[in-house]
Protein backbone atom coordinates (compact mmCIF):
# COMPACT_ATOMS: atom_id res chain seq x y z
CA UNK A 1 0.00 0.00 0.00
CA UNK A 2 1.82 3.13 -1.21
CA UNK A 3 0.98 6.74 -0.58
CA UNK A 4 1.78 9.25 -3.28
CA UNK A 5 5.30 10.64 -3.55
CA UNK A 6 6.51 13.74 -1.76
CA UNK A 7 7.45 16.27 -4.42
CA UNK A 8 8.60 18.96 -2.10
CA UNK A 9 9.08 19.47 1.64
CA UNK A 10 10.57 22.50 3.31
CA UNK A 11 10.74 24.47 6.50
CA UNK A 12 8.70 27.62 5.95
CA UNK A 13 8.34 29.48 9.25
CA UNK A 14 8.93 29.45 12.97
CA UNK A 15 6.67 31.32 15.38
CA UNK A 16 7.66 32.22 18.92
CA UNK A 17 4.36 33.88 19.68
CA UNK A 18 0.79 33.89 18.44
CA UNK A 19 1.41 37.30 16.84
CA UNK A 20 3.98 35.74 14.54
CA UNK A 21 2.01 32.85 13.05
CA UNK A 22 2.16 32.66 9.25
CA UNK A 23 -1.10 33.52 7.43
CA UNK A 24 -3.58 30.60 7.62
CA UNK A 25 -3.56 29.41 4.01
CA UNK A 26 -3.35 25.59 3.70
CA UNK A 27 -4.74 22.92 5.99
CA UNK A 28 -2.46 22.30 8.96
CA UNK A 29 -1.69 19.16 10.95
CA UNK A 30 -0.02 19.66 14.32
CA UNK A 31 2.36 17.18 15.97
CA UNK A 32 2.52 16.95 19.75
CA UNK A 33 4.25 14.73 22.25
CA UNK A 34 6.51 14.55 25.26
CA UNK A 35 10.10 15.59 24.69
CA UNK A 36 12.20 12.76 23.25
CA UNK A 37 9.20 10.60 22.39
CA UNK A 38 10.22 10.45 18.72
CA UNK A 39 8.07 13.27 17.32
CA UNK A 40 10.74 14.77 15.02
CA UNK A 41 11.50 11.29 13.68
CA UNK A 42 7.82 10.71 12.84
CA UNK A 43 7.70 14.06 10.99
CA UNK A 44 10.95 13.45 9.11
CA UNK A 45 9.71 10.00 8.08
CA UNK A 46 6.49 11.52 6.70
CA UNK A 47 8.38 14.31 4.92
CA UNK A 48 10.95 11.82 3.60
CA UNK A 49 13.67 14.24 4.66
CA UNK A 50 16.08 13.03 7.29
CA UNK A 51 16.96 15.84 9.68
CA UNK A 52 14.54 18.46 8.26
CA UNK A 53 12.72 18.63 11.59
CA UNK A 54 15.27 19.08 14.36
CA UNK A 55 15.04 17.84 17.87
CA UNK A 56 15.86 20.45 20.44
CA UNK A 57 19.24 19.51 22.00
CA UNK A 58 17.91 20.48 25.42
CA UNK A 59 14.55 18.86 26.01
CA UNK A 60 11.83 21.38 26.59
CA UNK A 61 13.88 24.31 25.38
CA UNK A 62 12.16 24.84 22.07
CA UNK A 63 9.39 27.37 22.52
CA UNK A 64 8.53 27.72 18.89
CA UNK A 65 6.04 26.33 16.47
CA UNK A 66 7.79 25.07 13.34
CA UNK A 67 5.89 25.08 10.03
CA UNK A 68 6.85 22.61 7.27
CA UNK A 69 5.11 22.72 3.94
CA UNK A 70 4.68 19.56 1.93
CA UNK A 71 3.46 18.94 -1.57
CA UNK A 72 2.70 15.53 -3.09
CA UNK A 73 2.89 14.48 -6.72
CA UNK A 74 -0.91 14.37 -6.96
CA UNK A 75 -1.19 18.02 -6.00
CA UNK A 76 -1.97 17.80 -2.27
CA UNK A 77 -0.49 20.62 -0.21
CA UNK A 78 -0.49 20.90 3.55
CA UNK A 79 1.52 22.17 6.46
CA UNK A 80 2.91 19.97 9.22
CA UNK A 81 3.33 21.96 12.41
CA UNK A 82 5.83 20.96 15.08
CA UNK A 83 4.62 21.91 18.56
CA UNK A 84 7.12 22.29 21.39
CA UNK A 85 7.65 18.98 23.22
CA UNK A 86 6.17 18.85 26.69
CA UNK A 87 6.96 16.76 29.74
CA UNK A 88 10.26 18.27 30.78
CA UNK A 89 8.91 21.60 29.61
CA UNK A 90 6.00 21.35 31.97
CA UNK A 91 7.93 20.99 35.21
CA UNK A 92 7.73 24.57 36.36
CA UNK A 93 4.71 26.81 36.37
CA UNK A 94 6.49 29.43 34.30
CA UNK A 95 7.46 26.87 31.71
CA UNK A 96 4.00 25.41 31.66
CA UNK A 97 2.58 28.86 31.06
CA UNK A 98 5.02 29.49 28.22
CA UNK A 99 4.04 26.20 26.56
CA UNK A 100 0.36 26.81 27.24
CA UNK A 101 0.13 30.32 25.85
CA UNK A 102 1.69 29.36 22.57
CA UNK A 103 0.55 25.77 22.01
CA UNK A 104 -2.92 26.11 23.52
CA UNK A 105 -3.48 29.42 21.75
CA UNK A 106 -2.53 27.78 18.48
CA UNK A 107 -4.53 24.57 19.03
CA UNK A 108 -7.75 26.32 20.01
CA UNK A 109 -7.44 29.38 17.83
CA UNK A 110 -6.11 28.24 14.46
CA UNK A 111 -8.88 28.18 11.85
CA UNK A 112 -6.96 25.93 9.40
CA UNK A 113 -6.01 23.26 11.96
CA UNK A 114 -7.53 19.93 10.84
CA UNK A 115 -5.81 17.29 13.00
CA UNK A 116 -3.44 16.82 15.89
CA UNK A 117 -1.10 13.85 15.80
CA UNK A 118 -0.26 12.80 19.35
CA UNK A 119 2.99 10.84 19.35
CA UNK A 120 3.37 8.27 22.15
CA UNK A 121 6.13 5.81 23.01
CA UNK A 122 4.57 2.37 22.49
CA UNK A 123 6.42 1.15 25.60
CA UNK A 124 5.05 3.87 27.88
CA UNK A 125 1.63 4.66 26.45
CA UNK A 126 -0.27 7.82 27.36
CA UNK A 127 0.89 9.73 30.42
CA UNK A 128 -0.91 12.54 32.21
CA UNK A 129 0.47 15.27 29.93
CA UNK A 130 -0.77 13.32 26.90
CA UNK A 131 -4.24 12.94 28.41
CA UNK A 132 -4.26 16.68 29.16
CA UNK A 133 -3.50 17.36 25.52
CA UNK A 134 -6.31 15.07 24.30
CA UNK A 135 -8.69 16.88 26.62
CA UNK A 136 -7.47 20.25 25.41
CA UNK A 137 -8.14 19.47 21.77
CA UNK A 138 -11.65 18.33 22.59
CA UNK A 139 -12.31 21.77 24.16
CA UNK A 140 -14.47 24.25 22.35
CA UNK A 141 -12.30 26.09 19.80
CA UNK A 142 -12.06 29.87 19.89
CA UNK A 143 -12.73 30.11 16.15
CA UNK A 144 -15.25 28.58 13.81
CA UNK A 145 -13.78 25.54 12.03
CA UNK A 146 -14.55 21.89 11.24
CA UNK A 147 -13.80 19.39 14.04
CA UNK A 148 -10.11 18.68 14.65
CA UNK A 149 -9.21 14.97 14.48
CA UNK A 150 -6.99 13.45 17.18
CA UNK A 151 -4.68 10.88 15.58
CA UNK A 152 -2.70 8.65 17.94
CA UNK A 153 0.67 7.28 16.90
CA UNK A 154 2.58 4.78 19.05
CA UNK A 155 6.18 4.98 17.89
CA UNK A 156 9.44 3.10 18.56
CA UNK A 157 7.53 -0.11 17.76
CA UNK A 158 10.86 -1.69 16.72
CA UNK A 159 12.00 -1.48 20.35
CA UNK A 160 9.56 -4.27 21.19
CA UNK A 161 10.00 -7.86 20.08
CA UNK A 162 7.81 -8.93 17.17
CA UNK A 163 5.44 -10.97 19.32
CA UNK A 164 4.91 -8.08 21.76
CA UNK A 165 4.03 -5.44 19.16
CA UNK A 166 0.42 -6.27 18.35
CA UNK A 167 -0.67 -6.89 21.97
CA UNK A 168 0.97 -3.61 23.06
CA UNK A 169 -0.91 -1.67 20.37
CA UNK A 170 -4.19 -3.38 21.24
CA UNK A 171 -3.71 -2.60 24.93
CA UNK A 172 -3.03 1.05 24.16
CA UNK A 173 -5.98 1.34 21.85
CA UNK A 174 -8.29 -0.23 24.46
CA UNK A 175 -6.99 2.06 27.22
CA UNK A 176 -7.45 5.18 25.09
CA UNK A 177 -10.67 3.99 23.45
CA UNK A 178 -9.40 5.05 20.02
CA UNK A 179 -7.45 3.53 17.17
CA UNK A 180 -3.66 3.75 17.51
CA UNK A 181 -1.25 3.60 14.59
CA UNK A 182 1.91 1.58 15.28
CA UNK A 183 4.99 3.39 13.95
CA UNK A 184 8.72 2.81 13.58
CA UNK A 185 10.79 5.63 12.12
CA UNK A 186 13.85 3.57 11.09
CA UNK A 187 11.65 0.99 9.33
CA UNK A 188 8.97 3.32 7.96
CA UNK A 189 6.27 1.20 9.61
CA UNK A 190 2.96 3.07 9.85
CA UNK A 191 3.99 5.80 7.41
CA UNK A 192 1.42 5.04 4.68
CA UNK A 193 -1.40 4.54 7.15
CA UNK A 194 -0.60 7.82 8.91
CA UNK A 195 -0.41 9.68 5.57
CA UNK A 196 -3.85 8.37 4.63
CA UNK A 197 -5.32 9.60 7.93
CA UNK A 198 -3.64 12.99 7.58
CA UNK A 199 -4.90 13.47 4.06
CA UNK A 200 -8.41 12.47 5.04
CA UNK A 201 -8.41 14.91 7.98
CA UNK A 202 -6.98 17.68 5.78
CA UNK A 203 -9.55 17.05 3.03
CA UNK A 204 -6.87 16.22 0.44
CA UNK A 205 -7.65 12.55 -0.08
CA UNK A 206 -6.04 10.81 -3.01
CA UNK A 207 -8.36 10.33 -6.03
CA UNK A 208 -9.90 6.82 -6.22
CA UNK A 209 -7.66 4.37 -8.04
CA UNK A 210 -4.53 6.49 -7.61
CA UNK A 211 -1.40 4.88 -6.16
CA UNK A 212 -2.15 6.44 -2.77
CA UNK A 213 -5.46 4.61 -2.62
CA UNK A 214 -4.25 1.15 -3.47
P1 LIG B 1 11.55 14.24 19.80
O1 LIG B 1 12.25 14.94 20.90
O2 LIG B 1 10.20 13.76 20.26
O3 LIG B 1 11.46 15.02 18.52
O4 LIG B 1 12.35 12.88 19.52
P2 LIG B 1 13.31 12.42 18.33
O5 LIG B 1 12.55 12.16 17.09
O6 LIG B 1 14.48 13.28 18.24
O7 LIG B 1 13.76 11.00 18.91
C1 LIG B 1 14.37 10.86 20.19
C2 LIG B 1 15.32 9.66 20.14
O8 LIG B 1 14.59 8.46 19.87
C3 LIG B 1 16.39 9.77 19.06
O9 LIG B 1 17.58 9.22 19.56
C4 LIG B 1 15.83 8.92 17.93
O10 LIG B 1 16.82 8.36 17.11
C5 LIG B 1 15.08 7.83 18.69
N1 LIG B 1 13.92 7.34 17.91
C6 LIG B 1 12.93 8.09 17.41
N2 LIG B 1 12.01 7.31 16.76
C7 LIG B 1 12.45 6.03 16.87
C8 LIG B 1 11.95 4.75 16.40
O11 LIG B 1 10.89 4.64 15.77
N3 LIG B 1 12.70 3.65 16.71
C9 LIG B 1 13.85 3.73 17.43
N4 LIG B 1 14.50 2.60 17.70
N5 LIG B 1 14.35 4.91 17.88
C10 LIG B 1 13.67 6.04 17.59
PDB file of C-alpha atoms and ligand atoms in Angstrom:
ATOM      1  CA  UNK A   1       0.000   0.000   0.000  1.00  0.00           C
ATOM      2  CA  UNK A   2       1.816   3.133  -1.208  1.00  0.00           C
ATOM      3  CA  UNK A   3       0.975   6.736  -0.578  1.00  0.00           C
ATOM      4  CA  UNK A   4       1.782   9.254  -3.277  1.00  0.00           C
ATOM      5  CA  UNK A   5       5.297  10.638  -3.552  1.00  0.00           C
ATOM      6  CA  UNK A   6       6.506  13.737  -1.759  1.00  0.00           C
ATOM      7  CA  UNK A   7       7.446  16.271  -4.418  1.00  0.00           C
ATOM      8  CA  UNK A   8       8.605  18.961  -2.102  1.00  0.00           C
ATOM      9  CA  UNK A   9       9.076  19.467   1.641  1.00  0.00           C
ATOM     10  CA  UNK A  10      10.567  22.503   3.310  1.00  0.00           C
ATOM     11  CA  UNK A  11      10.739  24.470   6.502  1.00  0.00           C
ATOM     12  CA  UNK A  12       8.699  27.616   5.947  1.00  0.00           C
ATOM     13  CA  UNK A  13       8.345  29.482   9.248  1.00  0.00           C
ATOM     14  CA  UNK A  14       8.926  29.447  12.975  1.00  0.00           C
ATOM     15  CA  UNK A  15       6.673  31.323  15.380  1.00  0.00           C
ATOM     16  CA  UNK A  16       7.656  32.223  18.920  1.00  0.00           C
ATOM     17  CA  UNK A  17       4.355  33.876  19.684  1.00  0.00           C
ATOM     18  CA  UNK A  18       0.790  33.890  18.436  1.00  0.00           C
ATOM     19  CA  UNK A  19       1.408  37.300  16.845  1.00  0.00           C
ATOM     20  CA  UNK A  20       3.978  35.740  14.539  1.00  0.00           C
ATOM     21  CA  UNK A  21       2.013  32.854  13.045  1.00  0.00           C
ATOM     22  CA  UNK A  22       2.158  32.657   9.252  1.00  0.00           C
ATOM     23  CA  UNK A  23      -1.096  33.521   7.428  1.00  0.00           C
ATOM     24  CA  UNK A  24      -3.579  30.601   7.621  1.00  0.00           C
ATOM     25  CA  UNK A  25      -3.558  29.410   4.009  1.00  0.00           C
ATOM     26  CA  UNK A  26      -3.347  25.591   3.699  1.00  0.00           C
ATOM     27  CA  UNK A  27      -4.740  22.915   5.986  1.00  0.00           C
ATOM     28  CA  UNK A  28      -2.460  22.299   8.962  1.00  0.00           C
ATOM     29  CA  UNK A  29      -1.690  19.157  10.951  1.00  0.00           C
ATOM     30  CA  UNK A  30      -0.024  19.665  14.325  1.00  0.00           C
ATOM     31  CA  UNK A  31       2.357  17.178  15.968  1.00  0.00           C
ATOM     32  CA  UNK A  32       2.518  16.953  19.746  1.00  0.00           C
ATOM     33  CA  UNK A  33       4.254  14.727  22.251  1.00  0.00           C
ATOM     34  CA  UNK A  34       6.512  14.547  25.260  1.00  0.00           C
ATOM     35  CA  UNK A  35      10.101  15.586  24.688  1.00  0.00           C
ATOM     36  CA  UNK A  36      12.205  12.763  23.253  1.00  0.00           C
ATOM     37  CA  UNK A  37       9.200  10.602  22.390  1.00  0.00           C
ATOM     38  CA  UNK A  38      10.220  10.446  18.722  1.00  0.00           C
ATOM     39  CA  UNK A  39       8.073  13.274  17.316  1.00  0.00           C
ATOM     40  CA  UNK A  40      10.743  14.767  15.020  1.00  0.00           C
ATOM     41  CA  UNK A  41      11.499  11.291  13.685  1.00  0.00           C
ATOM     42  CA  UNK A  42       7.818  10.707  12.838  1.00  0.00           C
ATOM     43  CA  UNK A  43       7.702  14.060  10.992  1.00  0.00           C
ATOM     44  CA  UNK A  44      10.953  13.452   9.110  1.00  0.00           C
ATOM     45  CA  UNK A  45       9.706  10.004   8.077  1.00  0.00           C
ATOM     46  CA  UNK A  46       6.490  11.522   6.704  1.00  0.00           C
ATOM     47  CA  UNK A  47       8.378  14.310   4.925  1.00  0.00           C
ATOM     48  CA  UNK A  48      10.954  11.816   3.604  1.00  0.00           C
ATOM     49  CA  UNK A  49      13.674  14.235   4.657  1.00  0.00           C
ATOM     50  CA  UNK A  50      16.077  13.032   7.286  1.00  0.00           C
ATOM     51  CA  UNK A  51      16.962  15.845   9.680  1.00  0.00           C
ATOM     52  CA  UNK A  52      14.543  18.464   8.261  1.00  0.00           C
ATOM     53  CA  UNK A  53      12.725  18.629  11.590  1.00  0.00           C
ATOM     54  CA  UNK A  54      15.266  19.079  14.363  1.00  0.00           C
ATOM     55  CA  UNK A  55      15.043  17.839  17.875  1.00  0.00           C
ATOM     56  CA  UNK A  56      15.861  20.448  20.439  1.00  0.00           C
ATOM     57  CA  UNK A  57      19.239  19.512  21.996  1.00  0.00           C
ATOM     58  CA  UNK A  58      17.915  20.478  25.420  1.00  0.00           C
ATOM     59  CA  UNK A  59      14.552  18.862  26.010  1.00  0.00           C
ATOM     60  CA  UNK A  60      11.827  21.382  26.593  1.00  0.00           C
ATOM     61  CA  UNK A  61      13.881  24.308  25.384  1.00  0.00           C
ATOM     62  CA  UNK A  62      12.155  24.837  22.066  1.00  0.00           C
ATOM     63  CA  UNK A  63       9.392  27.372  22.519  1.00  0.00           C
ATOM     64  CA  UNK A  64       8.533  27.721  18.890  1.00  0.00           C
ATOM     65  CA  UNK A  65       6.036  26.334  16.470  1.00  0.00           C
ATOM     66  CA  UNK A  66       7.785  25.066  13.343  1.00  0.00           C
ATOM     67  CA  UNK A  67       5.890  25.077  10.030  1.00  0.00           C
ATOM     68  CA  UNK A  68       6.849  22.610   7.274  1.00  0.00           C
ATOM     69  CA  UNK A  69       5.109  22.718   3.937  1.00  0.00           C
ATOM     70  CA  UNK A  70       4.679  19.560   1.928  1.00  0.00           C
ATOM     71  CA  UNK A  71       3.457  18.942  -1.575  1.00  0.00           C
ATOM     72  CA  UNK A  72       2.703  15.534  -3.088  1.00  0.00           C
ATOM     73  CA  UNK A  73       2.893  14.481  -6.718  1.00  0.00           C
ATOM     74  CA  UNK A  74      -0.907  14.366  -6.960  1.00  0.00           C
ATOM     75  CA  UNK A  75      -1.191  18.018  -5.999  1.00  0.00           C
ATOM     76  CA  UNK A  76      -1.965  17.804  -2.268  1.00  0.00           C
ATOM     77  CA  UNK A  77      -0.495  20.616  -0.207  1.00  0.00           C
ATOM     78  CA  UNK A  78      -0.488  20.901   3.546  1.00  0.00           C
ATOM     79  CA  UNK A  79       1.524  22.167   6.462  1.00  0.00           C
ATOM     80  CA  UNK A  80       2.905  19.972   9.218  1.00  0.00           C
ATOM     81  CA  UNK A  81       3.325  21.965  12.412  1.00  0.00           C
ATOM     82  CA  UNK A  82       5.829  20.963  15.078  1.00  0.00           C
ATOM     83  CA  UNK A  83       4.619  21.913  18.563  1.00  0.00           C
ATOM     84  CA  UNK A  84       7.121  22.294  21.393  1.00  0.00           C
ATOM     85  CA  UNK A  85       7.652  18.982  23.217  1.00  0.00           C
ATOM     86  CA  UNK A  86       6.166  18.853  26.687  1.00  0.00           C
ATOM     87  CA  UNK A  87       6.956  16.764  29.742  1.00  0.00           C
ATOM     88  CA  UNK A  88      10.257  18.268  30.781  1.00  0.00           C
ATOM     89  CA  UNK A  89       8.911  21.603  29.608  1.00  0.00           C
ATOM     90  CA  UNK A  90       5.998  21.353  31.965  1.00  0.00           C
ATOM     91  CA  UNK A  91       7.929  20.986  35.205  1.00  0.00           C
ATOM     92  CA  UNK A  92       7.727  24.569  36.362  1.00  0.00           C
ATOM     93  CA  UNK A  93       4.706  26.810  36.371  1.00  0.00           C
ATOM     94  CA  UNK A  94       6.487  29.426  34.303  1.00  0.00           C
ATOM     95  CA  UNK A  95       7.459  26.872  31.712  1.00  0.00           C
ATOM     96  CA  UNK A  96       3.996  25.410  31.664  1.00  0.00           C
ATOM     97  CA  UNK A  97       2.584  28.860  31.059  1.00  0.00           C
ATOM     98  CA  UNK A  98       5.020  29.492  28.216  1.00  0.00           C
ATOM     99  CA  UNK A  99       4.037  26.202  26.561  1.00  0.00           C
ATOM    100  CA  UNK A 100       0.360  26.813  27.243  1.00  0.00           C
ATOM    101  CA  UNK A 101       0.131  30.316  25.855  1.00  0.00           C
ATOM    102  CA  UNK A 102       1.687  29.358  22.573  1.00  0.00           C
ATOM    103  CA  UNK A 103       0.550  25.767  22.013  1.00  0.00           C
ATOM    104  CA  UNK A 104      -2.922  26.111  23.517  1.00  0.00           C
ATOM    105  CA  UNK A 105      -3.485  29.417  21.754  1.00  0.00           C
ATOM    106  CA  UNK A 106      -2.530  27.783  18.476  1.00  0.00           C
ATOM    107  CA  UNK A 107      -4.528  24.573  19.028  1.00  0.00           C
ATOM    108  CA  UNK A 108      -7.749  26.315  20.010  1.00  0.00           C
ATOM    109  CA  UNK A 109      -7.442  29.384  17.827  1.00  0.00           C
ATOM    110  CA  UNK A 110      -6.114  28.245  14.465  1.00  0.00           C
ATOM    111  CA  UNK A 111      -8.885  28.178  11.845  1.00  0.00           C
ATOM    112  CA  UNK A 112      -6.964  25.928   9.398  1.00  0.00           C
ATOM    113  CA  UNK A 113      -6.007  23.257  11.956  1.00  0.00           C
ATOM    114  CA  UNK A 114      -7.531  19.928  10.845  1.00  0.00           C
ATOM    115  CA  UNK A 115      -5.812  17.293  13.000  1.00  0.00           C
ATOM    116  CA  UNK A 116      -3.440  16.825  15.891  1.00  0.00           C
ATOM    117  CA  UNK A 117      -1.105  13.849  15.800  1.00  0.00           C
ATOM    118  CA  UNK A 118      -0.261  12.797  19.349  1.00  0.00           C
ATOM    119  CA  UNK A 119       2.986  10.840  19.353  1.00  0.00           C
ATOM    120  CA  UNK A 120       3.372   8.268  22.152  1.00  0.00           C
ATOM    121  CA  UNK A 121       6.127   5.814  23.007  1.00  0.00           C
ATOM    122  CA  UNK A 122       4.570   2.373  22.494  1.00  0.00           C
ATOM    123  CA  UNK A 123       6.420   1.147  25.599  1.00  0.00           C
ATOM    124  CA  UNK A 124       5.050   3.874  27.882  1.00  0.00           C
ATOM    125  CA  UNK A 125       1.634   4.663  26.454  1.00  0.00           C
ATOM    126  CA  UNK A 126      -0.267   7.817  27.362  1.00  0.00           C
ATOM    127  CA  UNK A 127       0.886   9.732  30.422  1.00  0.00           C
ATOM    128  CA  UNK A 128      -0.914  12.538  32.215  1.00  0.00           C
ATOM    129  CA  UNK A 129       0.471  15.270  29.925  1.00  0.00           C
ATOM    130  CA  UNK A 130      -0.770  13.324  26.904  1.00  0.00           C
ATOM    131  CA  UNK A 131      -4.236  12.943  28.407  1.00  0.00           C
ATOM    132  CA  UNK A 132      -4.260  16.683  29.156  1.00  0.00           C
ATOM    133  CA  UNK A 133      -3.499  17.357  25.521  1.00  0.00           C
ATOM    134  CA  UNK A 134      -6.308  15.071  24.302  1.00  0.00           C
ATOM    135  CA  UNK A 135      -8.690  16.883  26.623  1.00  0.00           C
ATOM    136  CA  UNK A 136      -7.467  20.250  25.411  1.00  0.00           C
ATOM    137  CA  UNK A 137      -8.141  19.472  21.766  1.00  0.00           C
ATOM    138  CA  UNK A 138     -11.653  18.335  22.590  1.00  0.00           C
ATOM    139  CA  UNK A 139     -12.305  21.772  24.161  1.00  0.00           C
ATOM    140  CA  UNK A 140     -14.467  24.252  22.350  1.00  0.00           C
ATOM    141  CA  UNK A 141     -12.297  26.092  19.801  1.00  0.00           C
ATOM    142  CA  UNK A 142     -12.064  29.871  19.887  1.00  0.00           C
ATOM    143  CA  UNK A 143     -12.733  30.108  16.153  1.00  0.00           C
ATOM    144  CA  UNK A 144     -15.248  28.582  13.811  1.00  0.00           C
ATOM    145  CA  UNK A 145     -13.784  25.539  12.026  1.00  0.00           C
ATOM    146  CA  UNK A 146     -14.548  21.890  11.239  1.00  0.00           C
ATOM    147  CA  UNK A 147     -13.801  19.392  14.042  1.00  0.00           C
ATOM    148  CA  UNK A 148     -10.109  18.684  14.654  1.00  0.00           C
ATOM    149  CA  UNK A 149      -9.210  14.968  14.482  1.00  0.00           C
ATOM    150  CA  UNK A 150      -6.988  13.451  17.180  1.00  0.00           C
ATOM    151  CA  UNK A 151      -4.679  10.883  15.582  1.00  0.00           C
ATOM    152  CA  UNK A 152      -2.702   8.648  17.942  1.00  0.00           C
ATOM    153  CA  UNK A 153       0.670   7.283  16.896  1.00  0.00           C
ATOM    154  CA  UNK A 154       2.581   4.780  19.048  1.00  0.00           C
ATOM    155  CA  UNK A 155       6.177   4.981  17.888  1.00  0.00           C
ATOM    156  CA  UNK A 156       9.442   3.102  18.560  1.00  0.00           C
ATOM    157  CA  UNK A 157       7.532  -0.106  17.760  1.00  0.00           C
ATOM    158  CA  UNK A 158      10.860  -1.685  16.721  1.00  0.00           C
ATOM    159  CA  UNK A 159      12.000  -1.479  20.348  1.00  0.00           C
ATOM    160  CA  UNK A 160       9.556  -4.272  21.186  1.00  0.00           C
ATOM    161  CA  UNK A 161      10.005  -7.860  20.084  1.00  0.00           C
ATOM    162  CA  UNK A 162       7.807  -8.930  17.166  1.00  0.00           C
ATOM    163  CA  UNK A 163       5.439 -10.968  19.321  1.00  0.00           C
ATOM    164  CA  UNK A 164       4.911  -8.085  21.762  1.00  0.00           C
ATOM    165  CA  UNK A 165       4.027  -5.436  19.160  1.00  0.00           C
ATOM    166  CA  UNK A 166       0.417  -6.272  18.351  1.00  0.00           C
ATOM    167  CA  UNK A 167      -0.667  -6.889  21.973  1.00  0.00           C
ATOM    168  CA  UNK A 168       0.969  -3.606  23.056  1.00  0.00           C
ATOM    169  CA  UNK A 169      -0.913  -1.666  20.365  1.00  0.00           C
ATOM    170  CA  UNK A 170      -4.190  -3.382  21.238  1.00  0.00           C
ATOM    171  CA  UNK A 171      -3.709  -2.598  24.930  1.00  0.00           C
ATOM    172  CA  UNK A 172      -3.031   1.051  24.163  1.00  0.00           C
ATOM    173  CA  UNK A 173      -5.979   1.340  21.852  1.00  0.00           C
ATOM    174  CA  UNK A 174      -8.291  -0.226  24.461  1.00  0.00           C
ATOM    175  CA  UNK A 175      -6.995   2.059  27.218  1.00  0.00           C
ATOM    176  CA  UNK A 176      -7.454   5.177  25.089  1.00  0.00           C
ATOM    177  CA  UNK A 177     -10.675   3.985  23.445  1.00  0.00           C
ATOM    178  CA  UNK A 178      -9.402   5.054  20.022  1.00  0.00           C
ATOM    179  CA  UNK A 179      -7.453   3.534  17.166  1.00  0.00           C
ATOM    180  CA  UNK A 180      -3.663   3.751  17.509  1.00  0.00           C
ATOM    181  CA  UNK A 181      -1.248   3.601  14.589  1.00  0.00           C
ATOM    182  CA  UNK A 182       1.914   1.577  15.280  1.00  0.00           C
ATOM    183  CA  UNK A 183       4.987   3.392  13.947  1.00  0.00           C
ATOM    184  CA  UNK A 184       8.717   2.814  13.579  1.00  0.00           C
ATOM    185  CA  UNK A 185      10.793   5.627  12.121  1.00  0.00           C
ATOM    186  CA  UNK A 186      13.854   3.574  11.085  1.00  0.00           C
ATOM    187  CA  UNK A 187      11.648   0.991   9.325  1.00  0.00           C
ATOM    188  CA  UNK A 188       8.968   3.317   7.959  1.00  0.00           C
ATOM    189  CA  UNK A 189       6.266   1.200   9.610  1.00  0.00           C
ATOM    190  CA  UNK A 190       2.959   3.069   9.845  1.00  0.00           C
ATOM    191  CA  UNK A 191       3.987   5.799   7.406  1.00  0.00           C
ATOM    192  CA  UNK A 192       1.422   5.041   4.685  1.00  0.00           C
ATOM    193  CA  UNK A 193      -1.405   4.542   7.152  1.00  0.00           C
ATOM    194  CA  UNK A 194      -0.598   7.821   8.909  1.00  0.00           C
ATOM    195  CA  UNK A 195      -0.406   9.681   5.569  1.00  0.00           C
ATOM    196  CA  UNK A 196      -3.854   8.370   4.630  1.00  0.00           C
ATOM    197  CA  UNK A 197      -5.322   9.602   7.926  1.00  0.00           C
ATOM    198  CA  UNK A 198      -3.637  12.991   7.580  1.00  0.00           C
ATOM    199  CA  UNK A 199      -4.905  13.466   4.056  1.00  0.00           C
ATOM    200  CA  UNK A 200      -8.413  12.474   5.042  1.00  0.00           C
ATOM    201  CA  UNK A 201      -8.405  14.914   7.981  1.00  0.00           C
ATOM    202  CA  UNK A 202      -6.977  17.679   5.784  1.00  0.00           C
ATOM    203  CA  UNK A 203      -9.546  17.049   3.032  1.00  0.00           C
ATOM    204  CA  UNK A 204      -6.870  16.223   0.436  1.00  0.00           C
ATOM    205  CA  UNK A 205      -7.649  12.551  -0.083  1.00  0.00           C
ATOM    206  CA  UNK A 206      -6.043  10.814  -3.014  1.00  0.00           C
ATOM    207  CA  UNK A 207      -8.361  10.334  -6.026  1.00  0.00           C
ATOM    208  CA  UNK A 208      -9.904   6.816  -6.223  1.00  0.00           C
ATOM    209  CA  UNK A 209      -7.655   4.368  -8.042  1.00  0.00           C
ATOM    210  CA  UNK A 210      -4.526   6.489  -7.609  1.00  0.00           C
ATOM    211  CA  UNK A 211      -1.397   4.878  -6.155  1.00  0.00           C
ATOM    212  CA  UNK A 212      -2.153   6.443  -2.766  1.00  0.00           C
ATOM    213  CA  UNK A 213      -5.458   4.615  -2.618  1.00  0.00           C
ATOM    214  CA  UNK A 214      -4.248   1.152  -3.468  1.00  0.00           C
TER     215      UNK A 214
HETATM  216  P1  LIG B   1      11.546  14.236  19.796  1.00  0.00           P
HETATM  217  O1  LIG B   1      12.248  14.936  20.898  1.00  0.00           O
HETATM  218  O2  LIG B   1      10.202  13.757  20.257  1.00  0.00           O
HETATM  219  O3  LIG B   1      11.461  15.017  18.524  1.00  0.00           O
HETATM  220  O4  LIG B   1      12.353  12.885  19.522  1.00  0.00           O
HETATM  221  P2  LIG B   1      13.308  12.418  18.329  1.00  0.00           P
HETATM  222  O5  LIG B   1      12.553  12.164  17.086  1.00  0.00           O
HETATM  223  O6  LIG B   1      14.480  13.280  18.240  1.00  0.00           O
HETATM  224  O7  LIG B   1      13.760  10.996  18.909  1.00  0.00           O
HETATM  225  C1  LIG B   1      14.365  10.856  20.186  1.00  0.00           C
HETATM  226  C2  LIG B   1      15.316   9.657  20.144  1.00  0.00           C
HETATM  227  O8  LIG B   1      14.593   8.461  19.867  1.00  0.00           O
HETATM  228  C3  LIG B   1      16.389   9.772  19.058  1.00  0.00           C
HETATM  229  O9  LIG B   1      17.583   9.217  19.556  1.00  0.00           O
HETATM  230  C4  LIG B   1      15.825   8.917  17.928  1.00  0.00           C
HETATM  231  O10 LIG B   1      16.823   8.355  17.112  1.00  0.00           O
HETATM  232  C5  LIG B   1      15.075   7.831  18.686  1.00  0.00           C
HETATM  233  N1  LIG B   1      13.925   7.337  17.915  1.00  0.00           N
HETATM  234  C6  LIG B   1      12.925   8.088  17.405  1.00  0.00           C
HETATM  235  N2  LIG B   1      12.007   7.305  16.763  1.00  0.00           N
HETATM  236  C7  LIG B   1      12.454   6.034  16.869  1.00  0.00           C
HETATM  237  C8  LIG B   1      11.950   4.749  16.404  1.00  0.00           C
HETATM  238  O11 LIG B   1      10.886   4.637  15.766  1.00  0.00           O
HETATM  239  N3  LIG B   1      12.697   3.655  16.714  1.00  0.00           N
HETATM  240  C9  LIG B   1      13.852   3.732  17.434  1.00  0.00           C
HETATM  241  N4  LIG B   1      14.497   2.598  17.698  1.00  0.00           N
HETATM  242  N5  LIG B   1      14.353   4.911  17.877  1.00  0.00           N
HETATM  243  C10 LIG B   1      13.675   6.045  17.595  1.00  0.00           C
END
